[in-house]
Short mmCIF file of C-alpha atoms in Angstrom, two decimals:
data_model
loop_
_atom_site.label_atom_id
_atom_site.label_comp_id
_atom_site.label_asym_id
_atom_site.label_seq_id
_atom_site.Cartn_x
_atom_site.Cartn_y
_atom_site.Cartn_z
CA MET A 18 179.44 42.94 221.11
CA PHE A 19 177.63 44.84 223.83
CA ASN A 20 174.57 44.61 221.66
CA ASN A 21 174.83 40.73 221.56
CA PHE A 22 175.40 40.69 225.02
CA LEU A 23 172.31 39.05 226.61
CA GLY A 24 170.51 39.63 223.48
CA ASN A 25 167.44 41.80 223.50
CA SER A 26 167.59 42.39 227.42
CA PRO A 27 167.34 46.01 228.56
CA LYS A 28 170.69 47.97 228.50
CA TRP A 29 170.18 48.82 232.26
CA TYR A 30 169.89 44.95 232.90
CA LYS A 31 173.07 44.13 230.89
CA LEU A 32 175.12 46.93 232.82
CA THR A 33 173.56 45.67 236.03
CA ILE A 34 174.89 41.97 235.32
CA LEU A 35 178.54 43.65 234.34
CA SER A 36 178.48 45.51 237.50
CA PHE A 37 177.71 42.57 239.53
CA ILE A 38 180.48 40.52 237.84
CA LEU A 39 183.05 43.58 238.31
CA PHE A 40 181.96 44.14 241.83
CA ASN A 41 182.17 40.42 242.92
CA PHE A 42 186.05 40.58 241.82
CA PHE A 43 186.55 43.62 244.33
CA SER A 44 184.41 42.15 246.95
CA PHE A 45 186.25 38.83 247.15
CA PHE A 46 189.54 40.53 247.55
CA VAL A 47 188.39 43.39 249.69
CA LEU A 48 185.61 41.77 251.89
CA GLY A 49 186.32 38.34 251.94
CA PRO A 50 184.51 35.08 250.33
CA GLN A 51 181.86 34.92 252.97
CA ILE A 52 180.40 38.55 252.30
CA THR A 53 181.01 37.79 248.43
CA SER A 54 178.95 34.44 248.71
CA TRP A 55 175.97 36.29 250.41
CA LEU A 56 176.22 39.12 247.70
CA ILE A 57 176.11 36.41 244.99
CA ILE A 58 173.20 34.70 246.32
CA GLY A 59 171.41 38.10 246.38
CA GLU A 60 172.61 38.77 242.85
CA PHE A 61 171.37 35.04 241.49
CA ILE A 62 167.90 35.76 242.99
CA PHE A 63 168.01 39.09 241.09
CA THR A 64 168.50 37.10 238.02
CA LEU A 65 165.57 34.92 238.65
CA ALA A 66 163.21 37.75 239.60
CA MET A 67 164.09 39.50 236.14
CA ALA A 68 163.29 36.08 234.32
CA LEU A 69 160.81 37.94 232.03
CA ASN A 70 163.61 40.42 230.73
CA CYS A 71 166.37 37.60 230.50
CA TYR A 72 166.12 33.88 230.71
CA PRO A 73 168.32 33.33 234.06
CA LEU A 74 170.38 30.58 232.57
CA GLN A 75 172.68 33.25 230.73
CA SER A 76 172.80 35.89 233.49
CA GLY A 77 172.73 33.47 236.53
CA GLY A 78 175.05 31.23 234.77
CA LEU A 79 177.65 33.94 234.07
CA ILE A 80 177.63 34.70 237.99
CA ALA A 81 177.77 30.81 238.34
CA LEU A 82 181.06 30.65 236.29
CA GLN A 83 182.51 33.39 238.41
CA VAL A 84 181.77 31.50 241.67
CA ILE A 85 183.97 28.61 240.12
CA VAL A 86 186.75 31.11 239.04
CA LEU A 87 186.94 33.00 242.41
CA GLY A 88 187.15 29.23 244.18
CA LEU A 89 184.00 29.90 246.21
CA THR A 90 183.50 26.23 245.37
CA THR A 91 184.69 23.65 242.73
CA PRO A 92 183.54 22.08 239.64
CA PHE A 93 183.70 18.76 241.32
CA HIS A 94 181.67 20.01 244.47
CA ALA A 95 179.16 21.34 241.97
CA TYR A 96 179.24 17.89 240.14
CA ASP A 97 178.72 16.18 243.76
CA GLU A 98 175.48 18.42 244.03
CA VAL A 99 174.11 17.48 240.61
CA LYS A 100 174.79 13.58 241.27
CA SER A 101 172.89 13.79 244.31
CA ASN A 102 170.22 15.39 242.61
CA LEU A 103 170.28 13.44 239.75
CA GLU A 104 166.60 12.21 239.96
CA VAL A 105 165.54 15.71 239.66
CA ILE A 106 167.48 16.29 236.60
CA LEU A 107 166.17 12.96 234.96
CA LEU A 108 162.74 14.07 235.73
CA LEU A 109 162.92 17.29 234.35
CA VAL A 110 164.46 15.87 231.09
CA PHE A 111 161.92 12.85 230.76
CA MET A 112 158.87 13.29 232.59
CA VAL A 113 158.15 16.71 231.33
CA ALA A 114 158.44 15.22 227.71
CA ALA A 115 156.11 12.59 228.78
CA ILE A 116 153.50 15.08 229.67
CA TYR A 117 153.94 16.67 226.52
CA PHE A 118 152.55 13.56 224.71
CA MET A 119 149.67 13.70 227.05
CA LYS A 120 148.45 17.12 226.25
CA PRO A 121 145.34 15.88 224.04
CA LEU A 122 144.26 13.91 226.79
CA LEU A 123 144.68 16.72 229.43
CA MET A 124 142.97 19.38 227.02
CA PHE A 125 139.82 16.61 226.45
CA ILE A 126 139.63 16.46 230.34
CA PHE A 127 139.89 19.88 231.33
CA SER A 128 137.89 21.56 228.47
CA LYS A 129 135.02 19.33 230.03
CA VAL A 130 135.77 20.80 233.26
CA PHE A 131 135.99 24.54 232.35
CA THR A 132 132.59 24.29 230.56
CA LYS A 133 130.91 22.19 233.29
CA ILE A 134 132.09 24.21 236.22
CA LYS A 135 130.69 27.83 236.02
CA SER A 136 131.83 28.81 239.51
CA LYS A 137 135.29 30.25 239.66
CA VAL A 138 135.56 29.49 243.53
CA LEU A 139 134.83 25.69 242.72
CA LEU A 140 137.01 25.79 239.90
CA SER A 141 140.12 27.42 242.18
CA LEU A 142 139.19 24.78 244.78
CA LEU A 143 139.36 22.15 242.29
CA PHE A 144 142.99 23.19 241.10
CA VAL A 145 144.30 23.46 244.60
CA PHE A 146 142.85 20.04 245.57
CA LEU A 147 144.06 18.37 242.27
CA GLY A 148 147.57 19.97 243.11
CA ALA A 149 147.59 18.71 246.71
CA PHE A 150 146.10 15.31 246.12
CA LEU A 151 148.51 14.48 243.07
CA SER A 152 151.58 15.87 244.75
CA ALA A 153 150.88 13.63 247.83
CA PHE A 154 151.55 10.79 245.49
CA LEU A 155 153.36 12.23 242.27
CA ASP A 156 155.95 14.79 242.52
CA ALA A 157 155.36 18.68 242.45
CA LEU A 158 157.11 19.19 239.14
CA THR A 159 155.17 16.68 237.30
CA VAL A 160 151.83 18.10 238.54
CA THR A 161 153.24 21.45 237.63
CA ALA A 162 154.04 20.28 234.03
CA VAL A 163 150.44 19.20 233.65
CA PHE A 164 149.05 22.56 234.89
CA ILE A 165 151.42 24.42 232.52
CA SER A 166 150.16 22.31 229.61
CA VAL A 167 146.63 22.62 230.29
CA ILE A 168 146.58 26.50 230.80
CA ALA A 169 149.05 27.13 227.87
CA GLY A 170 146.43 24.63 225.61
CA PHE A 171 143.65 27.00 226.70
CA TYR A 172 145.58 30.36 226.01
CA ASN A 173 146.63 28.95 222.63
CA VAL A 174 142.95 28.30 221.60
CA TYR A 175 142.09 31.72 222.50
CA HIS A 176 145.06 33.33 220.92
CA LYS A 177 144.47 31.33 217.58
CA ILE A 178 141.02 32.90 217.23
CA HIS A 179 142.22 36.35 218.30
CA SER A 180 145.13 36.31 215.71
CA GLY A 181 142.63 34.98 212.95
CA GLY A 182 144.46 31.68 212.74
CA SER A 183 141.61 29.30 213.68
CA ASP A 184 138.74 27.74 211.98
CA LEU A 185 136.66 28.08 214.82
CA ASP A 186 135.88 31.51 213.80
CA ALA A 187 135.04 30.72 210.20
CA ASN A 188 131.76 32.44 210.27
CA GLY A 189 133.26 35.47 211.85
CA SER A 190 131.24 35.35 215.08
CA PHE A 191 133.96 36.80 217.34
CA ASP A 192 134.93 40.31 217.29
CA ARG A 193 138.98 40.70 217.11
CA ASN A 194 138.71 44.07 218.97
CA GLN A 195 136.51 42.48 221.73
CA LEU A 196 139.10 39.73 222.10
CA SER A 197 141.93 42.25 222.65
CA GLY A 198 142.47 44.85 225.56
CA GLU A 199 140.37 44.27 228.56
CA THR A 200 139.21 40.83 227.67
CA LEU A 201 142.76 39.44 227.11
CA GLU A 202 143.79 40.97 230.17
CA LYS A 203 140.77 39.42 232.28
CA PHE A 204 141.57 35.88 230.57
CA ARG A 205 145.28 36.15 231.44
CA SER A 206 144.44 37.09 234.95
CA PHE A 207 142.07 34.31 235.08
CA LEU A 208 144.70 31.92 234.13
CA ARG A 209 147.21 33.45 236.33
CA SER A 210 144.93 32.89 239.36
CA LEU A 211 144.33 29.29 238.47
CA VAL A 212 147.87 28.17 237.67
CA MET A 213 148.96 29.99 241.00
CA HIS A 214 146.17 28.03 242.99
CA GLY A 215 147.59 24.78 241.48
CA VAL A 216 151.15 25.32 242.26
CA VAL A 217 150.42 26.25 245.93
CA GLY A 218 148.24 23.02 245.99
CA THR A 219 151.59 21.10 245.16
CA ALA A 220 153.11 22.46 248.22
CA LEU A 221 150.02 21.70 250.31
CA GLY A 222 150.12 17.89 249.45
CA GLY A 223 153.65 17.55 248.86
CA VAL A 224 154.33 18.23 252.53
CA MET A 225 152.05 15.25 253.94
CA THR A 226 153.70 12.22 252.39
CA LEU A 227 156.77 10.45 252.11
CA VAL A 228 157.07 10.55 248.26
CA GLY A 229 155.50 14.17 248.13
CA GLU A 230 159.04 16.14 247.96
CA PRO A 231 162.62 14.94 247.47
CA GLN A 232 163.51 15.88 250.93
CA ASN A 233 160.65 14.11 252.54
CA LEU A 234 162.29 10.85 250.94
CA LEU A 235 165.50 11.99 252.59
CA ILE A 236 163.98 12.63 255.99
CA GLY A 237 162.12 9.31 256.04
CA GLU A 238 164.98 7.70 255.33
CA LYS A 239 167.09 8.94 258.27
CA MET A 240 163.94 8.46 260.57
CA GLY A 241 163.21 4.75 259.20
CA TRP A 242 159.61 5.86 258.60
CA ASP A 243 157.56 4.08 255.75
CA PHE A 244 154.81 5.96 253.87
CA ILE A 245 152.09 5.42 256.66
CA GLU A 246 154.42 6.23 259.50
CA PHE A 247 155.49 9.54 257.73
CA PHE A 248 152.02 10.56 257.22
CA LYS A 249 151.00 9.71 260.86
CA GLN A 250 153.88 11.78 262.39
CA SER A 251 153.20 14.90 260.37
CA PHE A 252 149.62 14.95 259.88
CA HIS A 253 149.02 17.02 263.09
CA VAL A 254 150.55 19.81 261.31
CA THR A 255 150.21 19.18 257.55
CA LEU A 256 146.09 18.50 257.83
CA PRO A 257 145.35 21.95 259.53
CA VAL A 258 147.68 23.32 257.01
CA LEU A 259 145.80 21.91 254.09
CA ILE A 260 142.51 22.93 255.54
CA ALA A 261 143.75 26.60 256.20
CA GLY A 262 145.11 26.54 252.45
CA LEU A 263 141.65 25.62 250.92
CA LEU A 264 139.81 28.39 253.21
CA THR A 265 142.53 30.94 252.02
CA THR A 266 141.64 30.14 248.21
CA VAL A 267 137.90 30.76 248.90
CA LEU A 268 138.90 34.02 250.81
CA LEU A 269 141.09 35.19 247.96
CA GLU A 270 138.47 34.18 245.07
CA LYS A 271 135.68 36.07 247.21
CA THR A 272 137.56 39.14 247.94
CA LYS A 273 139.69 39.44 244.75
CA TRP A 274 142.68 40.30 246.75
CA PHE A 275 146.33 39.81 245.72
CA GLY A 276 145.38 39.26 242.20
CA PHE A 277 142.86 36.62 242.54
CA GLY A 278 139.22 36.45 241.75
CA GLU A 279 138.88 37.20 238.02
CA THR A 280 136.42 35.26 236.31
CA LEU A 281 136.25 33.70 232.92
CA PRO A 282 135.22 36.34 230.40
CA PRO A 283 131.76 35.18 228.64
CA VAL A 284 133.23 35.49 224.90
CA VAL A 285 136.33 33.30 226.18
CA ARG A 286 133.74 30.56 227.72
CA LYS A 287 132.09 30.70 224.15
CA ILE A 288 135.23 29.93 222.60
CA ILE A 289 136.23 27.13 224.96
CA ASP A 290 132.60 25.57 224.23
CA GLN A 291 132.99 25.75 220.40
CA TYR A 292 136.68 24.39 220.95
CA THR A 293 135.06 21.42 222.95
CA LEU A 294 132.27 20.83 220.61
CA LYS A 295 134.33 20.98 217.55
CA GLU A 296 137.02 18.56 218.86
CA ASP A 297 134.36 16.11 219.92
CA GLN A 298 132.56 16.37 216.69
CA ASN A 299 135.71 15.92 214.49
CA ARG A 300 137.82 13.52 216.66
CA SER A 301 139.15 10.82 214.36
CA SER A 302 139.46 6.87 215.31
CA LYS A 303 143.02 7.45 215.36
CA GLU A 304 142.80 10.49 217.49
CA ILE A 305 140.40 8.31 219.86
CA SER A 306 143.07 5.54 219.95
CA ALA A 307 145.71 7.98 220.76
CA LEU A 308 143.39 9.21 223.92
CA VAL A 309 143.06 5.70 225.04
CA ILE A 310 147.02 5.15 224.90
CA GLN A 311 147.37 8.37 226.82
CA GLY A 312 144.96 7.43 229.15
CA ILE A 313 146.52 4.10 229.93
CA ALA A 314 149.86 5.96 230.32
CA ALA A 315 148.28 8.34 232.83
CA VAL A 316 147.35 5.14 234.77
CA PHE A 317 150.68 3.77 234.71
CA LEU A 318 152.08 7.14 235.52
CA ILE A 319 150.05 7.49 238.82
CA VAL A 320 150.57 3.77 239.81
CA GLY A 321 154.09 3.74 239.12
CA LEU A 322 154.99 6.93 241.03
CA ALA A 323 152.56 6.07 243.85
CA LEU A 324 154.33 2.84 244.53
CA HIS A 325 157.70 4.50 243.73
CA ILE A 326 158.71 1.37 241.47
CA ALA A 327 161.32 3.39 239.67
CA PRO A 328 163.13 6.69 239.72
CA VAL A 329 160.66 9.37 238.41
CA GLY A 330 162.69 10.07 235.31
CA LEU A 331 162.83 6.40 234.40
CA ILE A 332 159.15 6.35 234.54
CA GLY A 333 158.88 9.35 232.35
CA LEU A 334 161.22 7.66 229.82
CA ALA A 335 159.07 4.63 229.91
CA LEU A 336 155.99 6.44 229.48
CA ILE A 337 157.59 8.10 226.08
CA ILE A 338 158.51 4.82 224.78
CA PHE A 339 155.03 3.53 225.40
CA GLN A 340 153.07 6.75 224.18
CA THR A 341 155.12 7.24 221.12
CA ALA A 342 155.20 3.28 220.07
CA PHE A 343 151.43 2.89 220.30
CA MET A 344 150.44 6.45 218.68
CA GLY A 345 152.97 6.00 215.76
CA ILE A 346 155.38 8.75 216.55
CA THR A 347 158.68 7.58 215.18
CA ASP A 348 160.46 10.58 213.65
CA GLU A 349 163.06 12.41 215.44
CA HIS A 350 161.63 16.00 214.64
CA HIS A 351 158.48 15.17 216.37
CA LEU A 352 159.98 13.74 219.52
CA GLY A 353 162.53 16.62 219.71
CA HIS A 354 159.65 19.03 220.30
CA ALA A 355 158.86 17.22 223.44
CA PHE A 356 162.24 18.11 224.94
CA THR A 357 162.20 21.67 224.26
CA GLU A 358 160.03 22.91 227.14
CA ALA A 359 162.34 21.25 229.97
CA LEU A 360 166.06 21.34 228.77
CA PRO A 361 166.58 25.16 229.37
CA PHE A 362 165.31 24.68 233.01
CA THR A 363 167.48 21.52 233.25
CA GLY A 364 170.30 23.76 232.60
CA LEU A 365 169.27 26.44 235.03
CA ILE A 366 168.70 23.70 237.75
CA VAL A 367 172.29 22.51 237.22
CA VAL A 368 173.58 26.30 237.48
CA PHE A 369 171.53 26.66 240.62
CA PHE A 370 173.62 23.51 242.29
CA VAL A 371 176.75 25.58 241.66
CA ILE A 372 175.18 28.17 243.93
CA VAL A 373 174.07 25.50 246.42
CA ALA A 374 177.82 24.06 246.31
CA MET A 375 179.12 27.51 247.10
CA ILE A 376 176.70 27.80 250.21
CA HIS A 377 177.98 24.42 251.30
CA ASP A 378 181.63 24.90 250.86
CA GLN A 379 181.63 28.48 252.36
CA HIS A 380 179.58 27.19 255.38
CA LEU A 381 176.88 30.15 255.06
CA PHE A 382 174.23 28.39 256.97
CA LYS A 383 176.42 26.94 259.89
CA PRO A 384 176.12 30.06 262.31
CA ILE A 385 172.32 29.93 261.74
CA ILE A 386 172.10 26.11 262.48
CA ASP A 387 174.40 26.38 265.37
CA SER A 388 172.48 29.19 266.89
CA VAL A 389 169.25 27.13 266.70
CA LEU A 390 170.86 24.08 268.12
CA ALA A 391 172.11 26.00 271.15
CA MET A 392 168.60 26.93 272.15
CA ASP A 393 166.37 25.57 274.90
CA ILE A 394 165.01 22.24 273.81
CA GLU A 395 161.51 23.35 274.18
CA LYS A 396 162.01 26.34 271.68
CA GLN A 397 163.93 23.95 269.10
CA PRO A 398 161.16 22.77 267.01
CA ALA A 399 159.44 26.20 266.47
CA MET A 400 162.96 27.73 265.74
CA PHE A 401 164.00 24.75 263.42
CA TYR A 402 160.66 25.42 261.60
CA LEU A 403 161.30 29.14 261.00
CA ALA A 404 164.95 28.66 260.36
CA ASN A 405 164.25 26.16 257.76
CA GLY A 406 161.41 28.30 256.04
CA ALA A 407 163.78 31.31 255.83
CA LEU A 408 166.73 29.55 254.55
CA SER A 409 164.53 27.56 251.98
CA ALA A 410 163.04 30.57 250.60
CA ILE A 411 166.52 31.74 249.38
CA SER A 412 168.12 28.44 248.72
CA ASP A 413 167.42 24.81 247.86
CA ASN A 414 164.87 23.24 250.28
CA VAL A 415 166.46 19.94 249.76
CA PHE A 416 169.99 21.22 250.46
CA VAL A 417 168.50 22.91 253.51
CA ALA A 418 166.67 19.65 254.72
CA THR A 419 169.56 17.71 254.21
CA VAL A 420 172.06 19.88 256.14
CA TYR A 421 169.57 20.11 259.18
CA ILE A 422 168.29 16.33 259.50
CA ASN A 423 172.00 15.31 259.21
CA GLU A 424 172.86 17.74 262.25
CA VAL A 425 169.98 16.54 264.20
CA LYS A 426 170.80 12.94 263.58
CA ALA A 427 174.34 13.54 264.63
CA ALA A 428 172.96 15.15 267.98
CA PHE A 429 170.72 12.17 268.39
CA GLU A 430 173.34 9.46 267.98
CA ALA A 431 175.52 11.50 270.46
CA GLY A 432 172.96 11.23 273.10
CA THR A 433 172.20 14.77 273.13
CA ILE A 434 168.63 14.67 272.43
CA SER A 435 165.94 11.85 272.97
CA ARG A 436 164.21 9.77 270.14
CA GLU A 437 160.86 11.63 270.81
CA HIS A 438 162.30 15.20 270.42
CA PHE A 439 164.49 13.83 267.30
CA GLU A 440 161.03 13.08 265.82
CA LYS A 441 159.64 16.27 266.52
CA LEU A 442 162.43 18.09 265.05
CA ALA A 443 162.00 15.87 261.86
CA VAL A 444 158.51 17.12 261.35
CA ALA A 445 159.68 20.50 261.93
CA ILE A 446 162.44 20.43 259.36
CA ASN A 447 159.72 18.68 256.88
CA THR A 448 156.92 21.19 257.32
CA GLY A 449 159.59 24.25 257.46
CA THR A 450 161.34 23.59 254.27
CA ASN A 451 157.81 22.79 252.52
CA LEU A 452 155.43 25.46 253.76
CA PRO A 453 157.25 29.01 254.26
CA SER A 454 159.40 28.40 251.06
CA VAL A 455 156.22 29.07 248.92
CA ALA A 456 157.20 32.74 249.52
CA THR A 457 159.60 32.81 246.61
CA PRO A 458 160.13 30.99 243.33
CA ASN A 459 163.62 29.98 244.30
CA GLY A 460 162.11 28.34 247.26
CA GLN A 461 159.96 25.81 245.38
CA ALA A 462 161.33 23.90 242.31
CA ALA A 463 157.72 23.81 241.16
CA PHE A 464 157.31 27.67 241.17
CA LEU A 465 160.73 28.21 239.62
CA PHE A 466 159.77 25.68 236.70
CA LEU A 467 156.52 27.97 236.25
CA LEU A 468 158.44 31.08 236.26
CA THR A 469 160.89 30.25 233.58
CA SER A 470 158.29 28.15 231.42
CA THR A 471 156.93 29.51 228.14
CA LEU A 472 153.66 29.95 229.56
CA ALA A 473 154.84 32.66 232.15
CA PRO A 474 155.26 35.52 229.45
CA LEU A 475 151.89 34.41 227.94
CA ILE A 476 149.95 35.33 230.85
CA ASN A 477 152.30 38.08 232.13
CA LEU A 478 153.48 36.22 235.39
CA SER A 479 156.70 37.85 236.59
CA TYR A 480 158.69 37.02 239.70
CA MET A 481 157.17 39.95 241.81
CA LYS A 482 153.50 39.25 240.68
CA MET A 483 154.19 35.47 241.73
CA VAL A 484 155.59 36.45 245.00
CA LYS A 485 152.65 39.01 245.44
CA MET A 486 150.11 36.20 244.78
CA ALA A 487 151.86 33.77 246.92
CA LEU A 488 152.01 36.15 249.82
CA PRO A 489 148.64 35.51 251.45
CA TYR A 490 149.35 31.66 251.10
CA THR A 491 152.91 32.19 252.68
CA ILE A 492 151.57 33.93 255.70
CA VAL A 493 148.58 31.55 256.39
CA LEU A 494 150.70 28.14 255.76
CA THR A 495 153.70 29.65 257.70
CA LEU A 496 151.56 30.54 260.79
CA VAL A 497 149.36 27.65 260.83
CA GLY A 498 152.39 25.29 260.29
CA LEU A 499 154.19 27.12 263.35
CA LEU A 500 150.92 26.71 265.66
CA GLY A 501 150.76 23.03 264.54
CA VAL A 502 154.51 22.75 265.34
CA ILE A 503 154.14 24.62 268.93
CA PHE A 504 150.72 23.00 270.03
CA PHE A 505 150.36 19.66 268.07
CA LEU A 506 153.75 18.06 268.12
#
């Protein structure tokens, strides 16, 4: 039974999880529910950090079940959290599957980009800018799904030749030994840096607009701001942050600090060149027709999300129906593959909402919120920004934004603060939940999605490696955002 428990995970990890569960019972009855809840948050973050040893759904899920058993929250309160985040769940189920059917189009576009742009700095800036621009109008998880599909696609092209399973190397022009060892590690490092630039870009763009992040919609609704007004209220802070983020990208690529700066090995560039050439030469009329359908679907996707004509998940479902109908994909087996990437993460997100429900029921953040609201009115925007950032890094930024904006609105309606100050605090909450939260994967859903994707083990992207690579961005974005809140609001 012990061998089966958590499968092939290391023995020390299995014992650690069992120790957590046993100690939580002791802590609950001896130290009390508040301390136990904080311990459980730390344990859950640990399971995320060890995602490459064991998918967090199992280990984190056991801890979440214990939360229910101990009465730290109830299944109904957890269900309430799920209901309030149903749009995110529908997004994961349907939108990620819709992106799956767009893979040929994404590979067609990005293979051209990879072969045309030789400069790693320019390529990195392109990924950051694409992540920022798309996330300003779409949503970060959809954009991250695009990046994952592209990066995984290129890795698979390389892997097929490396393993001898591709006819790209029919004449034996590639040395298998040359493709192993240092070349493989350099290629992984190259892909890691690109995808990290891209997901940081989603945070840079997502903070700027009403539809960029789920909490932005919530804040906009409470404030009565439309798309233009939201941008106008926030751009004093968000625009300098975007510029600082792009400059940080250039600095990291030039200095090669924090795991960035690796260029595409020449032999890999040759593989991608040959792949692009072969695909172009052998593309059938049916495949060209499919690319056209995927292109039309991409336009529908951008327009639909930018205009917010329907919840994101339902737009994804519409795109699945449109693409599969016109590309002739009608067998259930082929359709099923599209959903395999996102469903484990969807399960993990629901488990995460159990932890969020525990935080809510145990009022873990209330002392922090009360202390910030008790400060001098001039200090409040900066302190709201920092408090939101710190809490969002360990919790769900949508939950943190919800708690803070509700408290601030109550203060405004009670006449405690003016409308002008209310607007300043709303911008501080928006930027605080979006920018410092890039520090950890659990702070941003897009980061967590990347960490738990099938791509992460292929490119050796662990929790701590992600934290290390995000650190320079975290420092720059947090400081520039803080200065913006202090001086420009």
